[in-house]
Tab-separated table of C-alpha atoms and ligand atoms in Angstrom:
chain	number	residue	atom	x	y	z
B	1301	MET	CA	0.000	0.000	0.000
B	1302	LEU	CA	2.829	2.424	0.804
B	1303	ASP	CA	4.352	1.631	-2.592
B	1304	ASP	CA	1.020	2.400	-4.277
B	1305	LEU	CA	0.879	5.749	-2.509
B	1306	ALA	CA	4.502	6.587	-3.285
B	1307	ARG	CA	3.688	8.007	-6.724
B	1308	ILE	CA	0.944	10.387	-5.539
B	1309	GLY	CA	2.083	13.959	-4.950
B	1310	HIS	CA	5.714	12.883	-5.199
B	1311	ASP	CA	8.259	15.544	-6.191
B	1312	PRO	CA	11.096	13.731	-8.017
B	1313	LYS	CA	13.410	16.732	-7.583
B	1314	THR	CA	13.391	16.523	-3.780
B	1315	ASN	CA	11.963	13.033	-3.180
B	1316	GLY	CA	9.435	14.832	-0.938
B	1317	TYR	CA	5.640	14.888	-1.089
B	1318	VAL	CA	3.271	17.773	-1.751
B	1319	ARG	CA	-0.272	16.713	-0.887
B	1320	ASP	CA	-2.255	19.853	-0.111
B	1321	ALA	CA	-5.871	19.453	0.945
B	1322	TRP	CA	-8.264	19.302	-2.018
B	1323	SER	CA	-5.414	19.407	-4.577
B	1324	ALA	CA	-5.320	16.936	-7.474
B	1325	ALA	CA	-3.011	14.762	-5.347
B	1326	ASP	CA	-5.484	14.816	-2.444
B	1327	LEU	CA	-8.360	13.821	-4.721
B	1328	GLU	CA	-6.247	10.926	-5.989
B	1329	LEU	CA	-5.455	9.868	-2.403
B	1330	ARG	CA	-9.195	9.854	-1.669
B	1331	GLU	CA	-9.757	7.570	-4.648
B	1332	TRP	CA	-7.014	5.298	-3.355
B	1333	PHE	CA	-8.797	5.124	0.029
B	1334	ARG	CA	-12.035	4.046	-1.669
B	1335	GLY	CA	-10.101	1.545	-3.756
B	1336	GLU	CA	-8.613	-0.118	-0.654
B	1337	ALA	CA	-11.879	-0.163	1.278
B	1338	GLY	CA	-13.861	-1.775	-1.546
B	1339	PRO	CA	-12.138	-5.177	-1.729
B	1340	LEU	CA	-12.233	-5.387	2.093
B	1341	GLY	CA	-16.019	-5.051	1.877
B	1342	LEU	CA	-16.033	-1.845	3.902
B	1343	ASP	CA	-18.790	0.728	3.594
B	1344	VAL	CA	-17.204	4.092	2.618
B	1345	ARG	CA	-18.782	7.387	3.584
B	1346	GLU	CA	-17.590	10.971	3.223
B	1347	ASP	CA	-18.915	13.137	6.041
B	1348	ARG	CA	-20.067	16.786	5.808
B	1349	ASN	CA	-16.508	18.008	6.329
B	1350	GLY	CA	-14.769	15.809	3.764
B	1351	ASN	CA	-13.433	13.239	6.244
B	1352	LEU	CA	-13.541	9.675	4.910
B	1353	TRP	CA	-14.805	6.688	6.909
B	1354	ALA	CA	-14.707	3.020	5.897
B	1355	TRP	CA	-16.828	0.796	8.136
B	1356	TRP	CA	-16.825	-2.920	8.859
B	1357	GLY	CA	-20.204	-3.299	10.512
B	1358	ASP	CA	-22.853	-0.697	11.260
B	1359	PRO	CA	-21.796	2.026	13.723
B	1360	SER	CA	-25.229	3.663	13.894
B	1361	ARG	CA	-26.594	1.021	16.303
B	1362	LYS	CA	-23.652	0.987	18.678
B	1363	PRO	CA	-20.598	3.306	18.551
B	1364	GLY	CA	-17.627	1.674	16.847
B	1365	VAL	CA	-13.875	1.465	17.306
B	1366	VAL	CA	-12.117	3.686	14.790
B	1367	THR	CA	-8.515	3.820	13.664
B	1368	GLY	CA	-6.829	5.882	10.965
B	1369	SER	CA	-4.974	9.121	10.384
B	1370	HIS	CA	-4.589	11.464	7.387
B	1371	LEU	CA	-3.265	11.293	3.827
B	1372	ASP	CA	-2.378	14.962	3.248
B	1373	SER	CA	1.195	16.123	3.850
B	1374	VAL	CA	3.243	19.133	4.779
B	1375	ARG	CA	4.916	20.525	1.668
B	1376	GLN	CA	7.981	18.437	0.886
B	1377	GLY	CA	7.042	16.005	3.632
B	1378	GLY	CA	7.876	12.328	3.999
B	1379	ALA	CA	6.032	9.163	3.030
B	1380	PHE	CA	4.925	8.073	6.515
B	1381	ASP	CA	3.417	11.026	8.411
B	1382	GLY	CA	-0.264	10.320	7.968
B	1383	PRO	CA	-0.287	7.519	5.378
B	1384	LEU	CA	1.303	4.989	7.768
B	1385	GLY	CA	-1.739	5.312	10.046
B	1386	VAL	CA	-4.235	4.801	7.217
B	1387	VAL	CA	-2.281	1.974	5.597
B	1388	SER	CA	-1.809	0.226	8.966
B	1389	ALA	CA	-5.525	0.590	9.659
B	1390	PHE	CA	-6.452	-1.259	6.460
B	1391	ALA	CA	-3.721	-3.844	7.075
B	1392	ALA	CA	-4.897	-4.422	10.671
B	1393	LEU	CA	-8.519	-4.917	9.572
B	1394	ASP	CA	-7.335	-7.332	6.910
B	1395	LEU	CA	-5.316	-9.228	9.525
B	1396	LEU	CA	-8.333	-9.477	11.850
B	1397	ARG	CA	-10.432	-10.779	8.951
B	1398	ARG	CA	-7.861	-13.437	8.214
B	1399	ARG	CA	-7.695	-14.402	11.886
B	1400	GLY	CA	-11.454	-14.961	11.736
B	1401	VAL	CA	-12.234	-12.281	14.319
B	1402	ARG	CA	-15.919	-11.357	14.519
B	1403	PRO	CA	-15.998	-7.918	16.159
B	1404	ALA	CA	-18.911	-7.216	18.492
B	1405	LYS	CA	-18.624	-3.518	17.633
B	1406	ALA	CA	-18.257	-1.881	14.226
B	1407	LEU	CA	-14.663	-1.212	13.188
B	1408	GLY	CA	-13.861	1.900	11.168
B	1409	VAL	CA	-10.952	3.328	9.207
B	1410	ALA	CA	-10.847	7.138	9.166
B	1411	CYS	CA	-8.966	9.536	6.929
B	1412	PHE	CA	-9.181	13.097	8.236
B	1413	THR	CA	-9.099	16.039	5.849
B	1414	ASP	CA	-6.312	18.637	5.903
B	1415	GLU	CA	-4.508	17.545	9.049
B	1416	GLU	CA	-1.325	19.453	8.255
B	1417	GLY	CA	-2.829	22.807	7.301
B	1418	ALA	CA	-0.215	23.116	4.534
B	1419	ARG	CA	-2.538	25.012	2.239
B	1420	PHE	CA	-4.690	27.181	4.519
B	1421	GLY	CA	-2.458	27.513	7.586
B	1422	VAL	CA	-4.792	25.917	10.152
B	1423	PRO	CA	-4.060	22.297	11.105
B	1424	CYS	CA	-6.612	19.511	11.681
B	1425	VAL	CA	-9.356	21.310	9.741
B	1426	GLY	CA	-11.409	18.134	9.157
B	1427	SER	CA	-11.392	16.920	12.753
B	1428	ARG	CA	-11.849	20.438	14.170
B	1429	LEU	CA	-14.912	21.020	11.986
B	1430	LEU	CA	-16.267	17.600	12.972
B	1431	THR	CA	-16.030	18.361	16.699
B	1432	GLY	CA	-16.991	22.028	16.419
B	1433	ALA	CA	-13.541	23.282	17.478
B	1434	LEU	CA	-13.456	25.269	14.210
B	1435	THR	CA	-16.511	27.153	12.962
B	1436	PRO	CA	-17.552	26.750	9.328
B	1437	ASP	CA	-17.475	30.543	8.867
B	1438	ARG	CA	-13.848	30.760	9.862
B	1439	ALA	CA	-12.893	27.638	7.867
B	1440	LEU	CA	-14.606	28.772	4.666
B	1441	GLY	CA	-12.829	32.130	4.787
B	1442	LEU	CA	-9.329	30.603	5.070
B	1443	THR	CA	-7.245	31.624	2.052
B	1444	ASP	CA	-4.428	29.785	0.276
B	1445	ASP	CA	-1.367	31.348	-1.367
B	1446	ALA	CA	-3.243	31.698	-4.673
B	1447	GLY	CA	-5.924	33.788	-2.947
B	1448	ASP	CA	-8.588	31.080	-3.151
B	1449	THR	CA	-10.773	30.524	-0.102
B	1450	LEU	CA	-11.594	27.084	1.225
B	1451	ALA	CA	-15.136	27.738	-0.019
B	1452	ASP	CA	-13.826	28.259	-3.598
B	1453	VAL	CA	-11.641	25.179	-3.389
B	1454	LEU	CA	-14.432	22.947	-2.057
B	1455	THR	CA	-16.799	24.116	-4.777
B	1456	ARG	CA	-14.217	23.309	-7.422
B	1457	ALA	CA	-13.773	19.826	-5.891
B	1458	GLY	CA	-17.515	19.247	-6.267
B	1459	ARG	CA	-18.320	19.619	-2.559
B	1460	ARG	CA	-20.912	21.906	-0.963
B	1461	PRO	CA	-19.295	24.515	1.332
B	1462	GLY	CA	-22.648	24.966	3.082
B	1463	ASP	CA	-22.423	21.404	4.424
B	1464	LEU	CA	-19.441	22.177	6.659
B	1465	GLY	CA	-19.900	22.173	10.422
B	1466	LYS	CA	-20.105	20.263	13.668
B	1467	ASP	CA	-21.283	16.740	12.915
B	1468	ASP	CA	-22.642	15.080	16.048
B	1469	GLU	CA	-24.162	12.224	14.081
B	1470	THR	CA	-20.793	11.130	12.693
B	1471	LEU	CA	-18.969	11.798	15.952
B	1472	ALA	CA	-21.471	9.630	17.845
B	1473	MET	CA	-20.333	6.646	15.779
B	1474	VAL	CA	-16.811	6.932	17.191
B	1475	GLY	CA	-16.831	5.068	20.488
B	1476	THR	CA	-13.029	4.923	20.679
B	1477	PHE	CA	-10.346	6.300	18.382
B	1478	VAL	CA	-6.820	4.901	18.030
B	1479	GLU	CA	-4.384	6.701	15.730
B	1480	LEU	CA	-1.191	4.950	14.667
B	1481	HIS	CA	1.541	7.370	13.598
B	1482	VAL	CA	5.221	7.330	12.739
B	1483	GLU	CA	7.097	8.755	15.713
B	1484	GLN	CA	8.420	12.249	15.103
B	1485	GLY	CA	11.336	12.049	17.471
B	1486	ARG	CA	13.786	9.456	18.755
B	1487	GLY	CA	12.029	8.393	21.937
B	1488	LEU	CA	11.448	4.818	20.757
B	1489	ALA	CA	14.865	4.506	19.120
B	1490	ALA	CA	16.314	5.072	22.594
B	1491	THR	CA	14.140	2.325	24.162
B	1492	GLY	CA	14.778	-0.384	21.549
B	1493	SER	CA	11.033	-0.964	21.072
B	1494	PRO	CA	9.497	-0.702	17.586
B	1495	VAL	CA	6.118	0.420	18.980
B	1496	GLY	CA	5.044	2.779	21.749
B	1497	VAL	CA	1.956	4.504	23.135
B	1498	ALA	CA	1.376	8.257	23.557
B	1499	SER	CA	0.966	9.742	27.015
B	1500	ALA	CA	0.237	13.333	26.013
B	1501	ILE	CA	0.415	15.903	23.229
B	1502	TRP	CA	2.109	19.144	24.180
B	1503	PRO	CA	0.053	22.336	24.004
B	1504	HIS	CA	0.863	24.100	20.743
B	1505	GLY	CA	-0.158	27.031	18.575
B	1506	ARG	CA	0.515	29.176	15.541
B	1507	TRP	CA	0.799	32.976	15.505
B	1508	ARG	CA	1.155	35.501	12.679
B	1509	PHE	CA	3.372	38.567	13.023
B	1510	ASP	CA	2.916	41.377	10.454
B	1511	PHE	CA	5.923	43.669	10.158
B	1512	ARG	CA	5.007	46.793	8.197
B	1513	GLY	CA	7.513	49.091	6.538
B	1514	ARG	CA	7.754	51.031	3.283
B	1515	ALA	CA	8.531	49.428	-0.066
B	1516	ASP	CA	11.297	51.303	-1.843
B	1517	HIS	CA	14.131	51.075	-4.384
B	1518	ALA	CA	17.061	48.897	-3.271
B	1519	GLY	CA	19.622	51.048	-5.105
B	1520	THR	CA	18.507	54.628	-4.693
B	1521	THR	CA	17.081	54.699	-1.146
B	1522	ARG	CA	19.693	55.759	1.399
B	1523	LEU	CA	20.019	53.375	4.356
B	1524	GLU	CA	18.962	56.056	6.831
B	1525	ASP	CA	15.809	56.785	4.823
B	1526	ARG	CA	14.571	53.195	4.805
B	1527	ASP	CA	11.772	51.629	6.785
B	1528	ASP	CA	12.734	47.978	6.161
B	1529	PRO	CA	10.458	45.395	7.868
B	1530	MET	CA	12.990	42.612	7.245
B	1531	LEU	CA	15.112	43.949	10.108
B	1532	PRO	CA	12.552	43.597	12.941
B	1533	PHE	CA	11.515	40.279	11.366
B	1534	ALA	CA	15.092	39.000	11.541
B	1535	ARG	CA	15.407	40.182	15.146
B	1536	MET	CA	12.194	38.352	16.036
B	1537	VAL	CA	13.488	35.068	14.561
B	1538	LEU	CA	16.686	35.315	16.616
B	1539	ALA	CA	14.749	36.330	19.728
B	1540	ALA	CA	12.432	33.323	19.284
B	1541	ARG	CA	15.365	30.939	19.430
B	1542	GLU	CA	16.853	32.639	22.471
B	1543	ALA	CA	13.509	32.798	24.305
B	1544	ALA	CA	12.749	29.147	23.494
B	1545	VAL	CA	15.980	28.060	25.168
B	1546	ARG	CA	15.207	30.216	28.199
B	1547	HIS	CA	11.599	28.983	28.570
B	1548	GLY	CA	12.404	25.336	27.847
B	1549	VAL	CA	10.052	25.123	24.828
B	1550	VAL	CA	10.471	24.892	21.044
B	1551	ALA	CA	9.730	27.792	18.694
B	1552	THR	CA	10.002	27.842	14.913
B	1553	VAL	CA	9.533	30.399	12.155
B	1554	GLY	CA	9.110	28.113	9.166
B	1555	ARG	CA	7.052	30.335	6.913
B	1556	ALA	CA	7.185	33.986	5.902
B	1557	ARG	CA	5.642	36.029	3.117
B	1558	ILE	CA	7.696	38.973	1.890
B	1559	SER	CA	5.874	41.644	-0.121
B	1560	PRO	CA	6.351	42.617	-2.818
B	1561	GLY	CA	9.182	40.077	-2.901
B	1562	ASN	CA	11.583	41.698	-5.372
B	1563	THR	CA	15.335	41.243	-5.103
B	1564	ASN	CA	15.845	44.910	-5.961
B	1565	ALA	CA	13.257	46.392	-3.581
B	1566	VAL	CA	13.065	47.056	0.140
B	1567	PRO	CA	9.975	45.099	1.204
B	1568	GLY	CA	6.855	46.859	2.414
B	1569	LEU	CA	5.456	44.014	4.490
B	1570	VAL	CA	6.748	40.800	6.030
B	1571	SER	CA	4.230	38.354	7.462
B	1572	ALA	CA	5.843	35.589	9.496
B	1573	TRP	CA	4.315	32.584	11.196
B	1574	LEU	CA	5.566	31.344	14.541
B	1575	ASP	CA	4.923	27.787	15.742
B	1576	ALA	CA	5.537	27.311	19.466
B	1577	ARG	CA	5.057	24.259	21.693
B	1578	GLY	CA	6.130	22.949	25.059
B	1579	ALA	CA	5.206	20.714	27.946
B	1580	ASP	CA	3.760	23.675	29.873
B	1581	GLU	CA	1.236	26.125	28.384
B	1582	ALA	CA	2.436	28.998	30.590
B	1583	ASP	CA	5.951	28.763	29.119
B	1584	VAL	CA	4.614	28.792	25.553
B	1585	ARG	CA	2.362	31.780	26.307
B	1586	ALA	CA	5.215	33.657	27.976
B	1587	LEU	CA	7.434	33.179	24.919
B	1588	VAL	CA	4.783	34.469	22.504
B	1589	ALA	CA	3.969	37.497	24.688
B	1590	GLU	CA	7.663	38.322	25.003
B	1591	LEU	CA	8.227	38.134	21.238
B	1592	ALA	CA	5.202	40.329	20.487
B	1593	GLU	CA	6.356	42.914	22.999
B	1594	GLY	CA	9.934	42.858	21.754
B	1595	ALA	CA	8.820	43.199	18.118
B	1596	GLY	CA	6.228	45.868	18.899
B	1597	VAL	CA	3.611	44.063	16.796
B	1598	GLU	CA	0.617	41.921	17.607
B	1599	ALA	CA	0.984	38.132	17.682
B	1600	ALA	CA	-2.261	37.120	15.933
B	1601	GLU	CA	-3.238	33.675	17.196
B	1602	GLU	CA	-4.253	31.518	14.218
B	1603	SER	CA	-4.644	28.292	16.155
B	1604	TRP	CA	-4.225	27.007	19.679
B	1605	THR	CA	-4.468	23.446	20.974
B	1606	PRO	CA	-4.324	22.931	24.749
B	1607	VAL	CA	-2.406	20.038	26.263
B	1608	VAL	CA	-3.972	16.630	25.541
B	1609	ASP	CA	-3.447	14.030	28.254
B	1610	PHE	CA	-4.638	10.746	26.788
B	1611	GLU	CA	-6.939	8.857	29.123
B	1612	ALA	CA	-4.716	6.805	31.454
B	1613	GLY	CA	-6.842	3.630	31.540
B	1614	LEU	CA	-7.050	3.318	27.762
B	1615	ARG	CA	-3.371	4.274	27.380
B	1616	ASP	CA	-2.217	1.560	29.798
B	1617	ARG	CA	-4.539	-1.022	28.236
B	1618	LEU	CA	-3.040	-0.285	24.818
B	1619	ALA	CA	0.518	-0.449	26.136
B	1620	ALA	CA	-0.187	-3.854	27.713
B	1621	VAL	CA	-1.935	-5.310	24.639
B	1622	ALA	CA	0.774	-3.996	22.296
B	1623	GLY	CA	3.428	-5.477	24.591
B	1624	ARG	CA	1.775	-8.905	24.441
B	1625	ALA	CA	1.439	-8.616	20.629
B	1626	ALA	CA	5.169	-7.912	20.395
B	1627	ALA	CA	5.970	-10.999	22.527
B	1628	ARG	CA	3.727	-13.302	20.505
B	1629	PRO	CA	5.329	-15.646	17.974
B	1630	GLU	CA	5.039	-14.410	14.406
B	1631	GLY	CA	1.560	-14.824	12.961
B	1632	ALA	CA	-0.014	-16.403	16.054
B	1633	PRO	CA	-3.654	-15.379	16.395
B	1634	GLY	CA	-5.426	-13.813	19.347
B	1635	GLU	CA	-4.059	-13.476	22.842
B	1636	ALA	CA	-0.672	-14.883	23.800
B	1637	ARG	CA	-1.228	-18.523	24.748
B	1638	ASP	CA	1.984	-18.991	26.599
B	1639	PRO	CA	1.355	-17.823	30.204
B	1640	ALA	CA	4.924	-16.533	30.456
B	1641	ARG	CA	4.339	-14.446	27.368
B	1642	ALA	CA	0.996	-13.168	28.681
B	1643	GLU	CA	3.061	-11.342	31.288
B	1644	ALA	CA	5.068	-9.543	28.561
B	1645	ALA	CA	6.138	-6.023	29.486
B	1646	PRO	CA	4.003	-3.163	28.162
B	1647	VAL	CA	5.463	-1.081	25.332
B	1648	PRO	CA	6.965	2.315	26.247
B	1649	VAL	CA	4.668	5.286	26.938
B	1650	LEU	CA	5.955	8.665	25.757
B	1651	PRO	CA	4.769	12.258	25.131
B	1652	THR	CA	4.983	14.103	21.806
B	1653	GLY	CA	5.338	17.662	20.600
B	1654	ALA	CA	3.389	16.954	17.419
B	1655	GLY	CA	-0.322	17.700	16.992
B	1656	HIS	CA	-2.688	15.046	15.646
B	1657	ASP	CA	-6.372	14.533	14.865
B	1658	ALA	CA	-6.326	12.184	17.883
B	1659	GLY	CA	-5.700	15.248	20.053
B	1660	ILE	CA	-8.724	17.050	18.611
B	1661	LEU	CA	-10.967	14.022	19.201
B	1662	ALA	CA	-9.629	13.555	22.735
B	1663	ALA	CA	-10.347	17.223	23.494
B	1664	ALA	CA	-13.936	16.630	22.318
B	1665	GLY	CA	-14.349	13.855	24.870
B	1666	VAL	CA	-13.833	10.810	22.625
B	1667	PRO	CA	-11.801	8.090	24.394
B	1668	THR	CA	-8.639	8.294	22.325
B	1669	ALA	CA	-5.171	6.773	22.227
B	1670	MET	CA	-2.153	6.740	19.929
B	1671	LEU	CA	0.383	4.132	18.866
B	1672	PHE	CA	3.789	5.265	17.616
B	1673	VAL	CA	6.063	3.350	15.245
B	1674	ARG	CA	9.810	3.817	15.677
B	1675	ASN	CA	11.566	6.375	13.495
B	1676	PRO	CA	15.297	5.574	13.634
B	1677	THR	CA	16.493	9.126	12.940
B	1678	GLY	CA	13.520	10.965	14.420
B	1679	VAL	CA	13.387	13.108	11.260
B	1680	SER	CA	9.852	14.010	10.174
B	1681	HIS	CA	8.126	16.608	7.954
B	1682	SER	CA	11.010	15.962	5.556
B	1683	PRO	CA	11.719	13.573	2.654
B	1684	ASP	CA	14.200	11.800	4.990
B	1685	GLU	CA	11.417	10.606	7.316
B	1686	HIS	CA	11.718	6.836	7.650
B	1687	ALA	CA	10.371	3.730	9.366
B	1688	ASP	CA	11.761	0.237	8.747
B	1689	PRO	CA	9.356	-2.238	7.097
B	1690	ALA	CA	9.739	-4.653	10.044
B	1691	ASP	CA	8.756	-1.889	12.474
B	1692	CYS	CA	5.753	-0.960	10.314
B	1693	GLU	CA	4.680	-4.617	10.447
B	1694	ALA	CA	5.113	-4.628	14.232
B	1695	GLY	CA	2.884	-1.552	14.277
B	1696	VAL	CA	0.184	-3.349	12.271
B	1697	ALA	CA	0.366	-6.390	14.597
B	1698	ALA	CA	0.060	-4.158	17.669
B	1699	LEU	CA	-2.809	-2.195	16.134
B	1700	ALA	CA	-4.672	-5.378	15.171
B	1701	SER	CA	-4.382	-6.726	18.719
B	1702	VAL	CA	-5.510	-3.401	20.177
B	1703	LEU	CA	-8.540	-3.270	17.879
B	1704	GLU	CA	-9.424	-6.894	18.657
B	1705	ASP	CA	-9.242	-6.079	22.356
B	1706	LEU	CA	-11.336	-2.900	22.043
B	1707	CYS	CA	-14.073	-4.281	19.791
B	1708	ARG	CA	-15.038	-7.210	21.982
T	2177	LIG	ZN1	0.523	13.317	10.921
């Protein structure tokens, strides 16, 4: 499945992926999702917000157990962030089928729309709309670099912008959500375990800083006559790094728009986006306030996600089941039969600085957990992102056991 996906949105020049929401690549990924669900006999539905669901069984009678992730990517991202969770979901369902499991609850595979926010700047648009964390008015007005709003883009993709909004009916079908994801750090590499479970997602947000100056000629304007917004922008980037060290958080300026953007002109406006995250909300807030004050401009908050502490009972249950799956002999069905193996150690539990749709669902009160698959270098949001095939298979085995346990 990963090989099938490898051609979609692939940039041969960088070996990275560009899979913006509602782009041609995204529409192709959606077709791929339907194509995988069909042969497995799953019932595919697209909800009001463009999220895809493939169901084994009927979740309208009794809430189901859902797994999945997203298929969109950051620009020039890797092959695993998102797709590994969707691919593993299909593979785990297939494995349960072949083991002859008859789930007492419906099992679903989800693919959330626009998790990365690469095109419109706001992450987790599909899951936020679903839970009501993002209003349709705000979503529809989001604008991409070409000046098209989400409303324009949806219309062009044959969807109805008026359908967007909180979707309690769909959300009610999700009794439990488990997202498998490639790890985006080296926590597991340090433990020697191919699979782990998330304890928490750090609080994180995105802020826009607009530095205004005066556009002018790069050759004829004397230095003392310039009002060059690149200078306060550059100072802010350096201050962000320094403040992040001091507050014990991470802060990144990964995107800026320079207007008019001519080599031979002093810019008139620089808009820069700050991403800041940390274990403690107060530290993140203090950093942003300090940067805004130092720069003398407003830090416009474009998104904010509070800390997500995954529910401890579900987290520990997953860690135990995944630990037993790892100790089981290759291909053996069901629970570990060997009593010694039944006592296998749980897989590691670790926090993450990365946001996920699982965090949005957890914040909306859905019992939610995450499985991580080892990333040997920790590199993510880059073409170099990697997970070994054997670790991906261990992830599928763990996910299948977790789903079997949860859908009893
Ligand atoms: Zn992701």
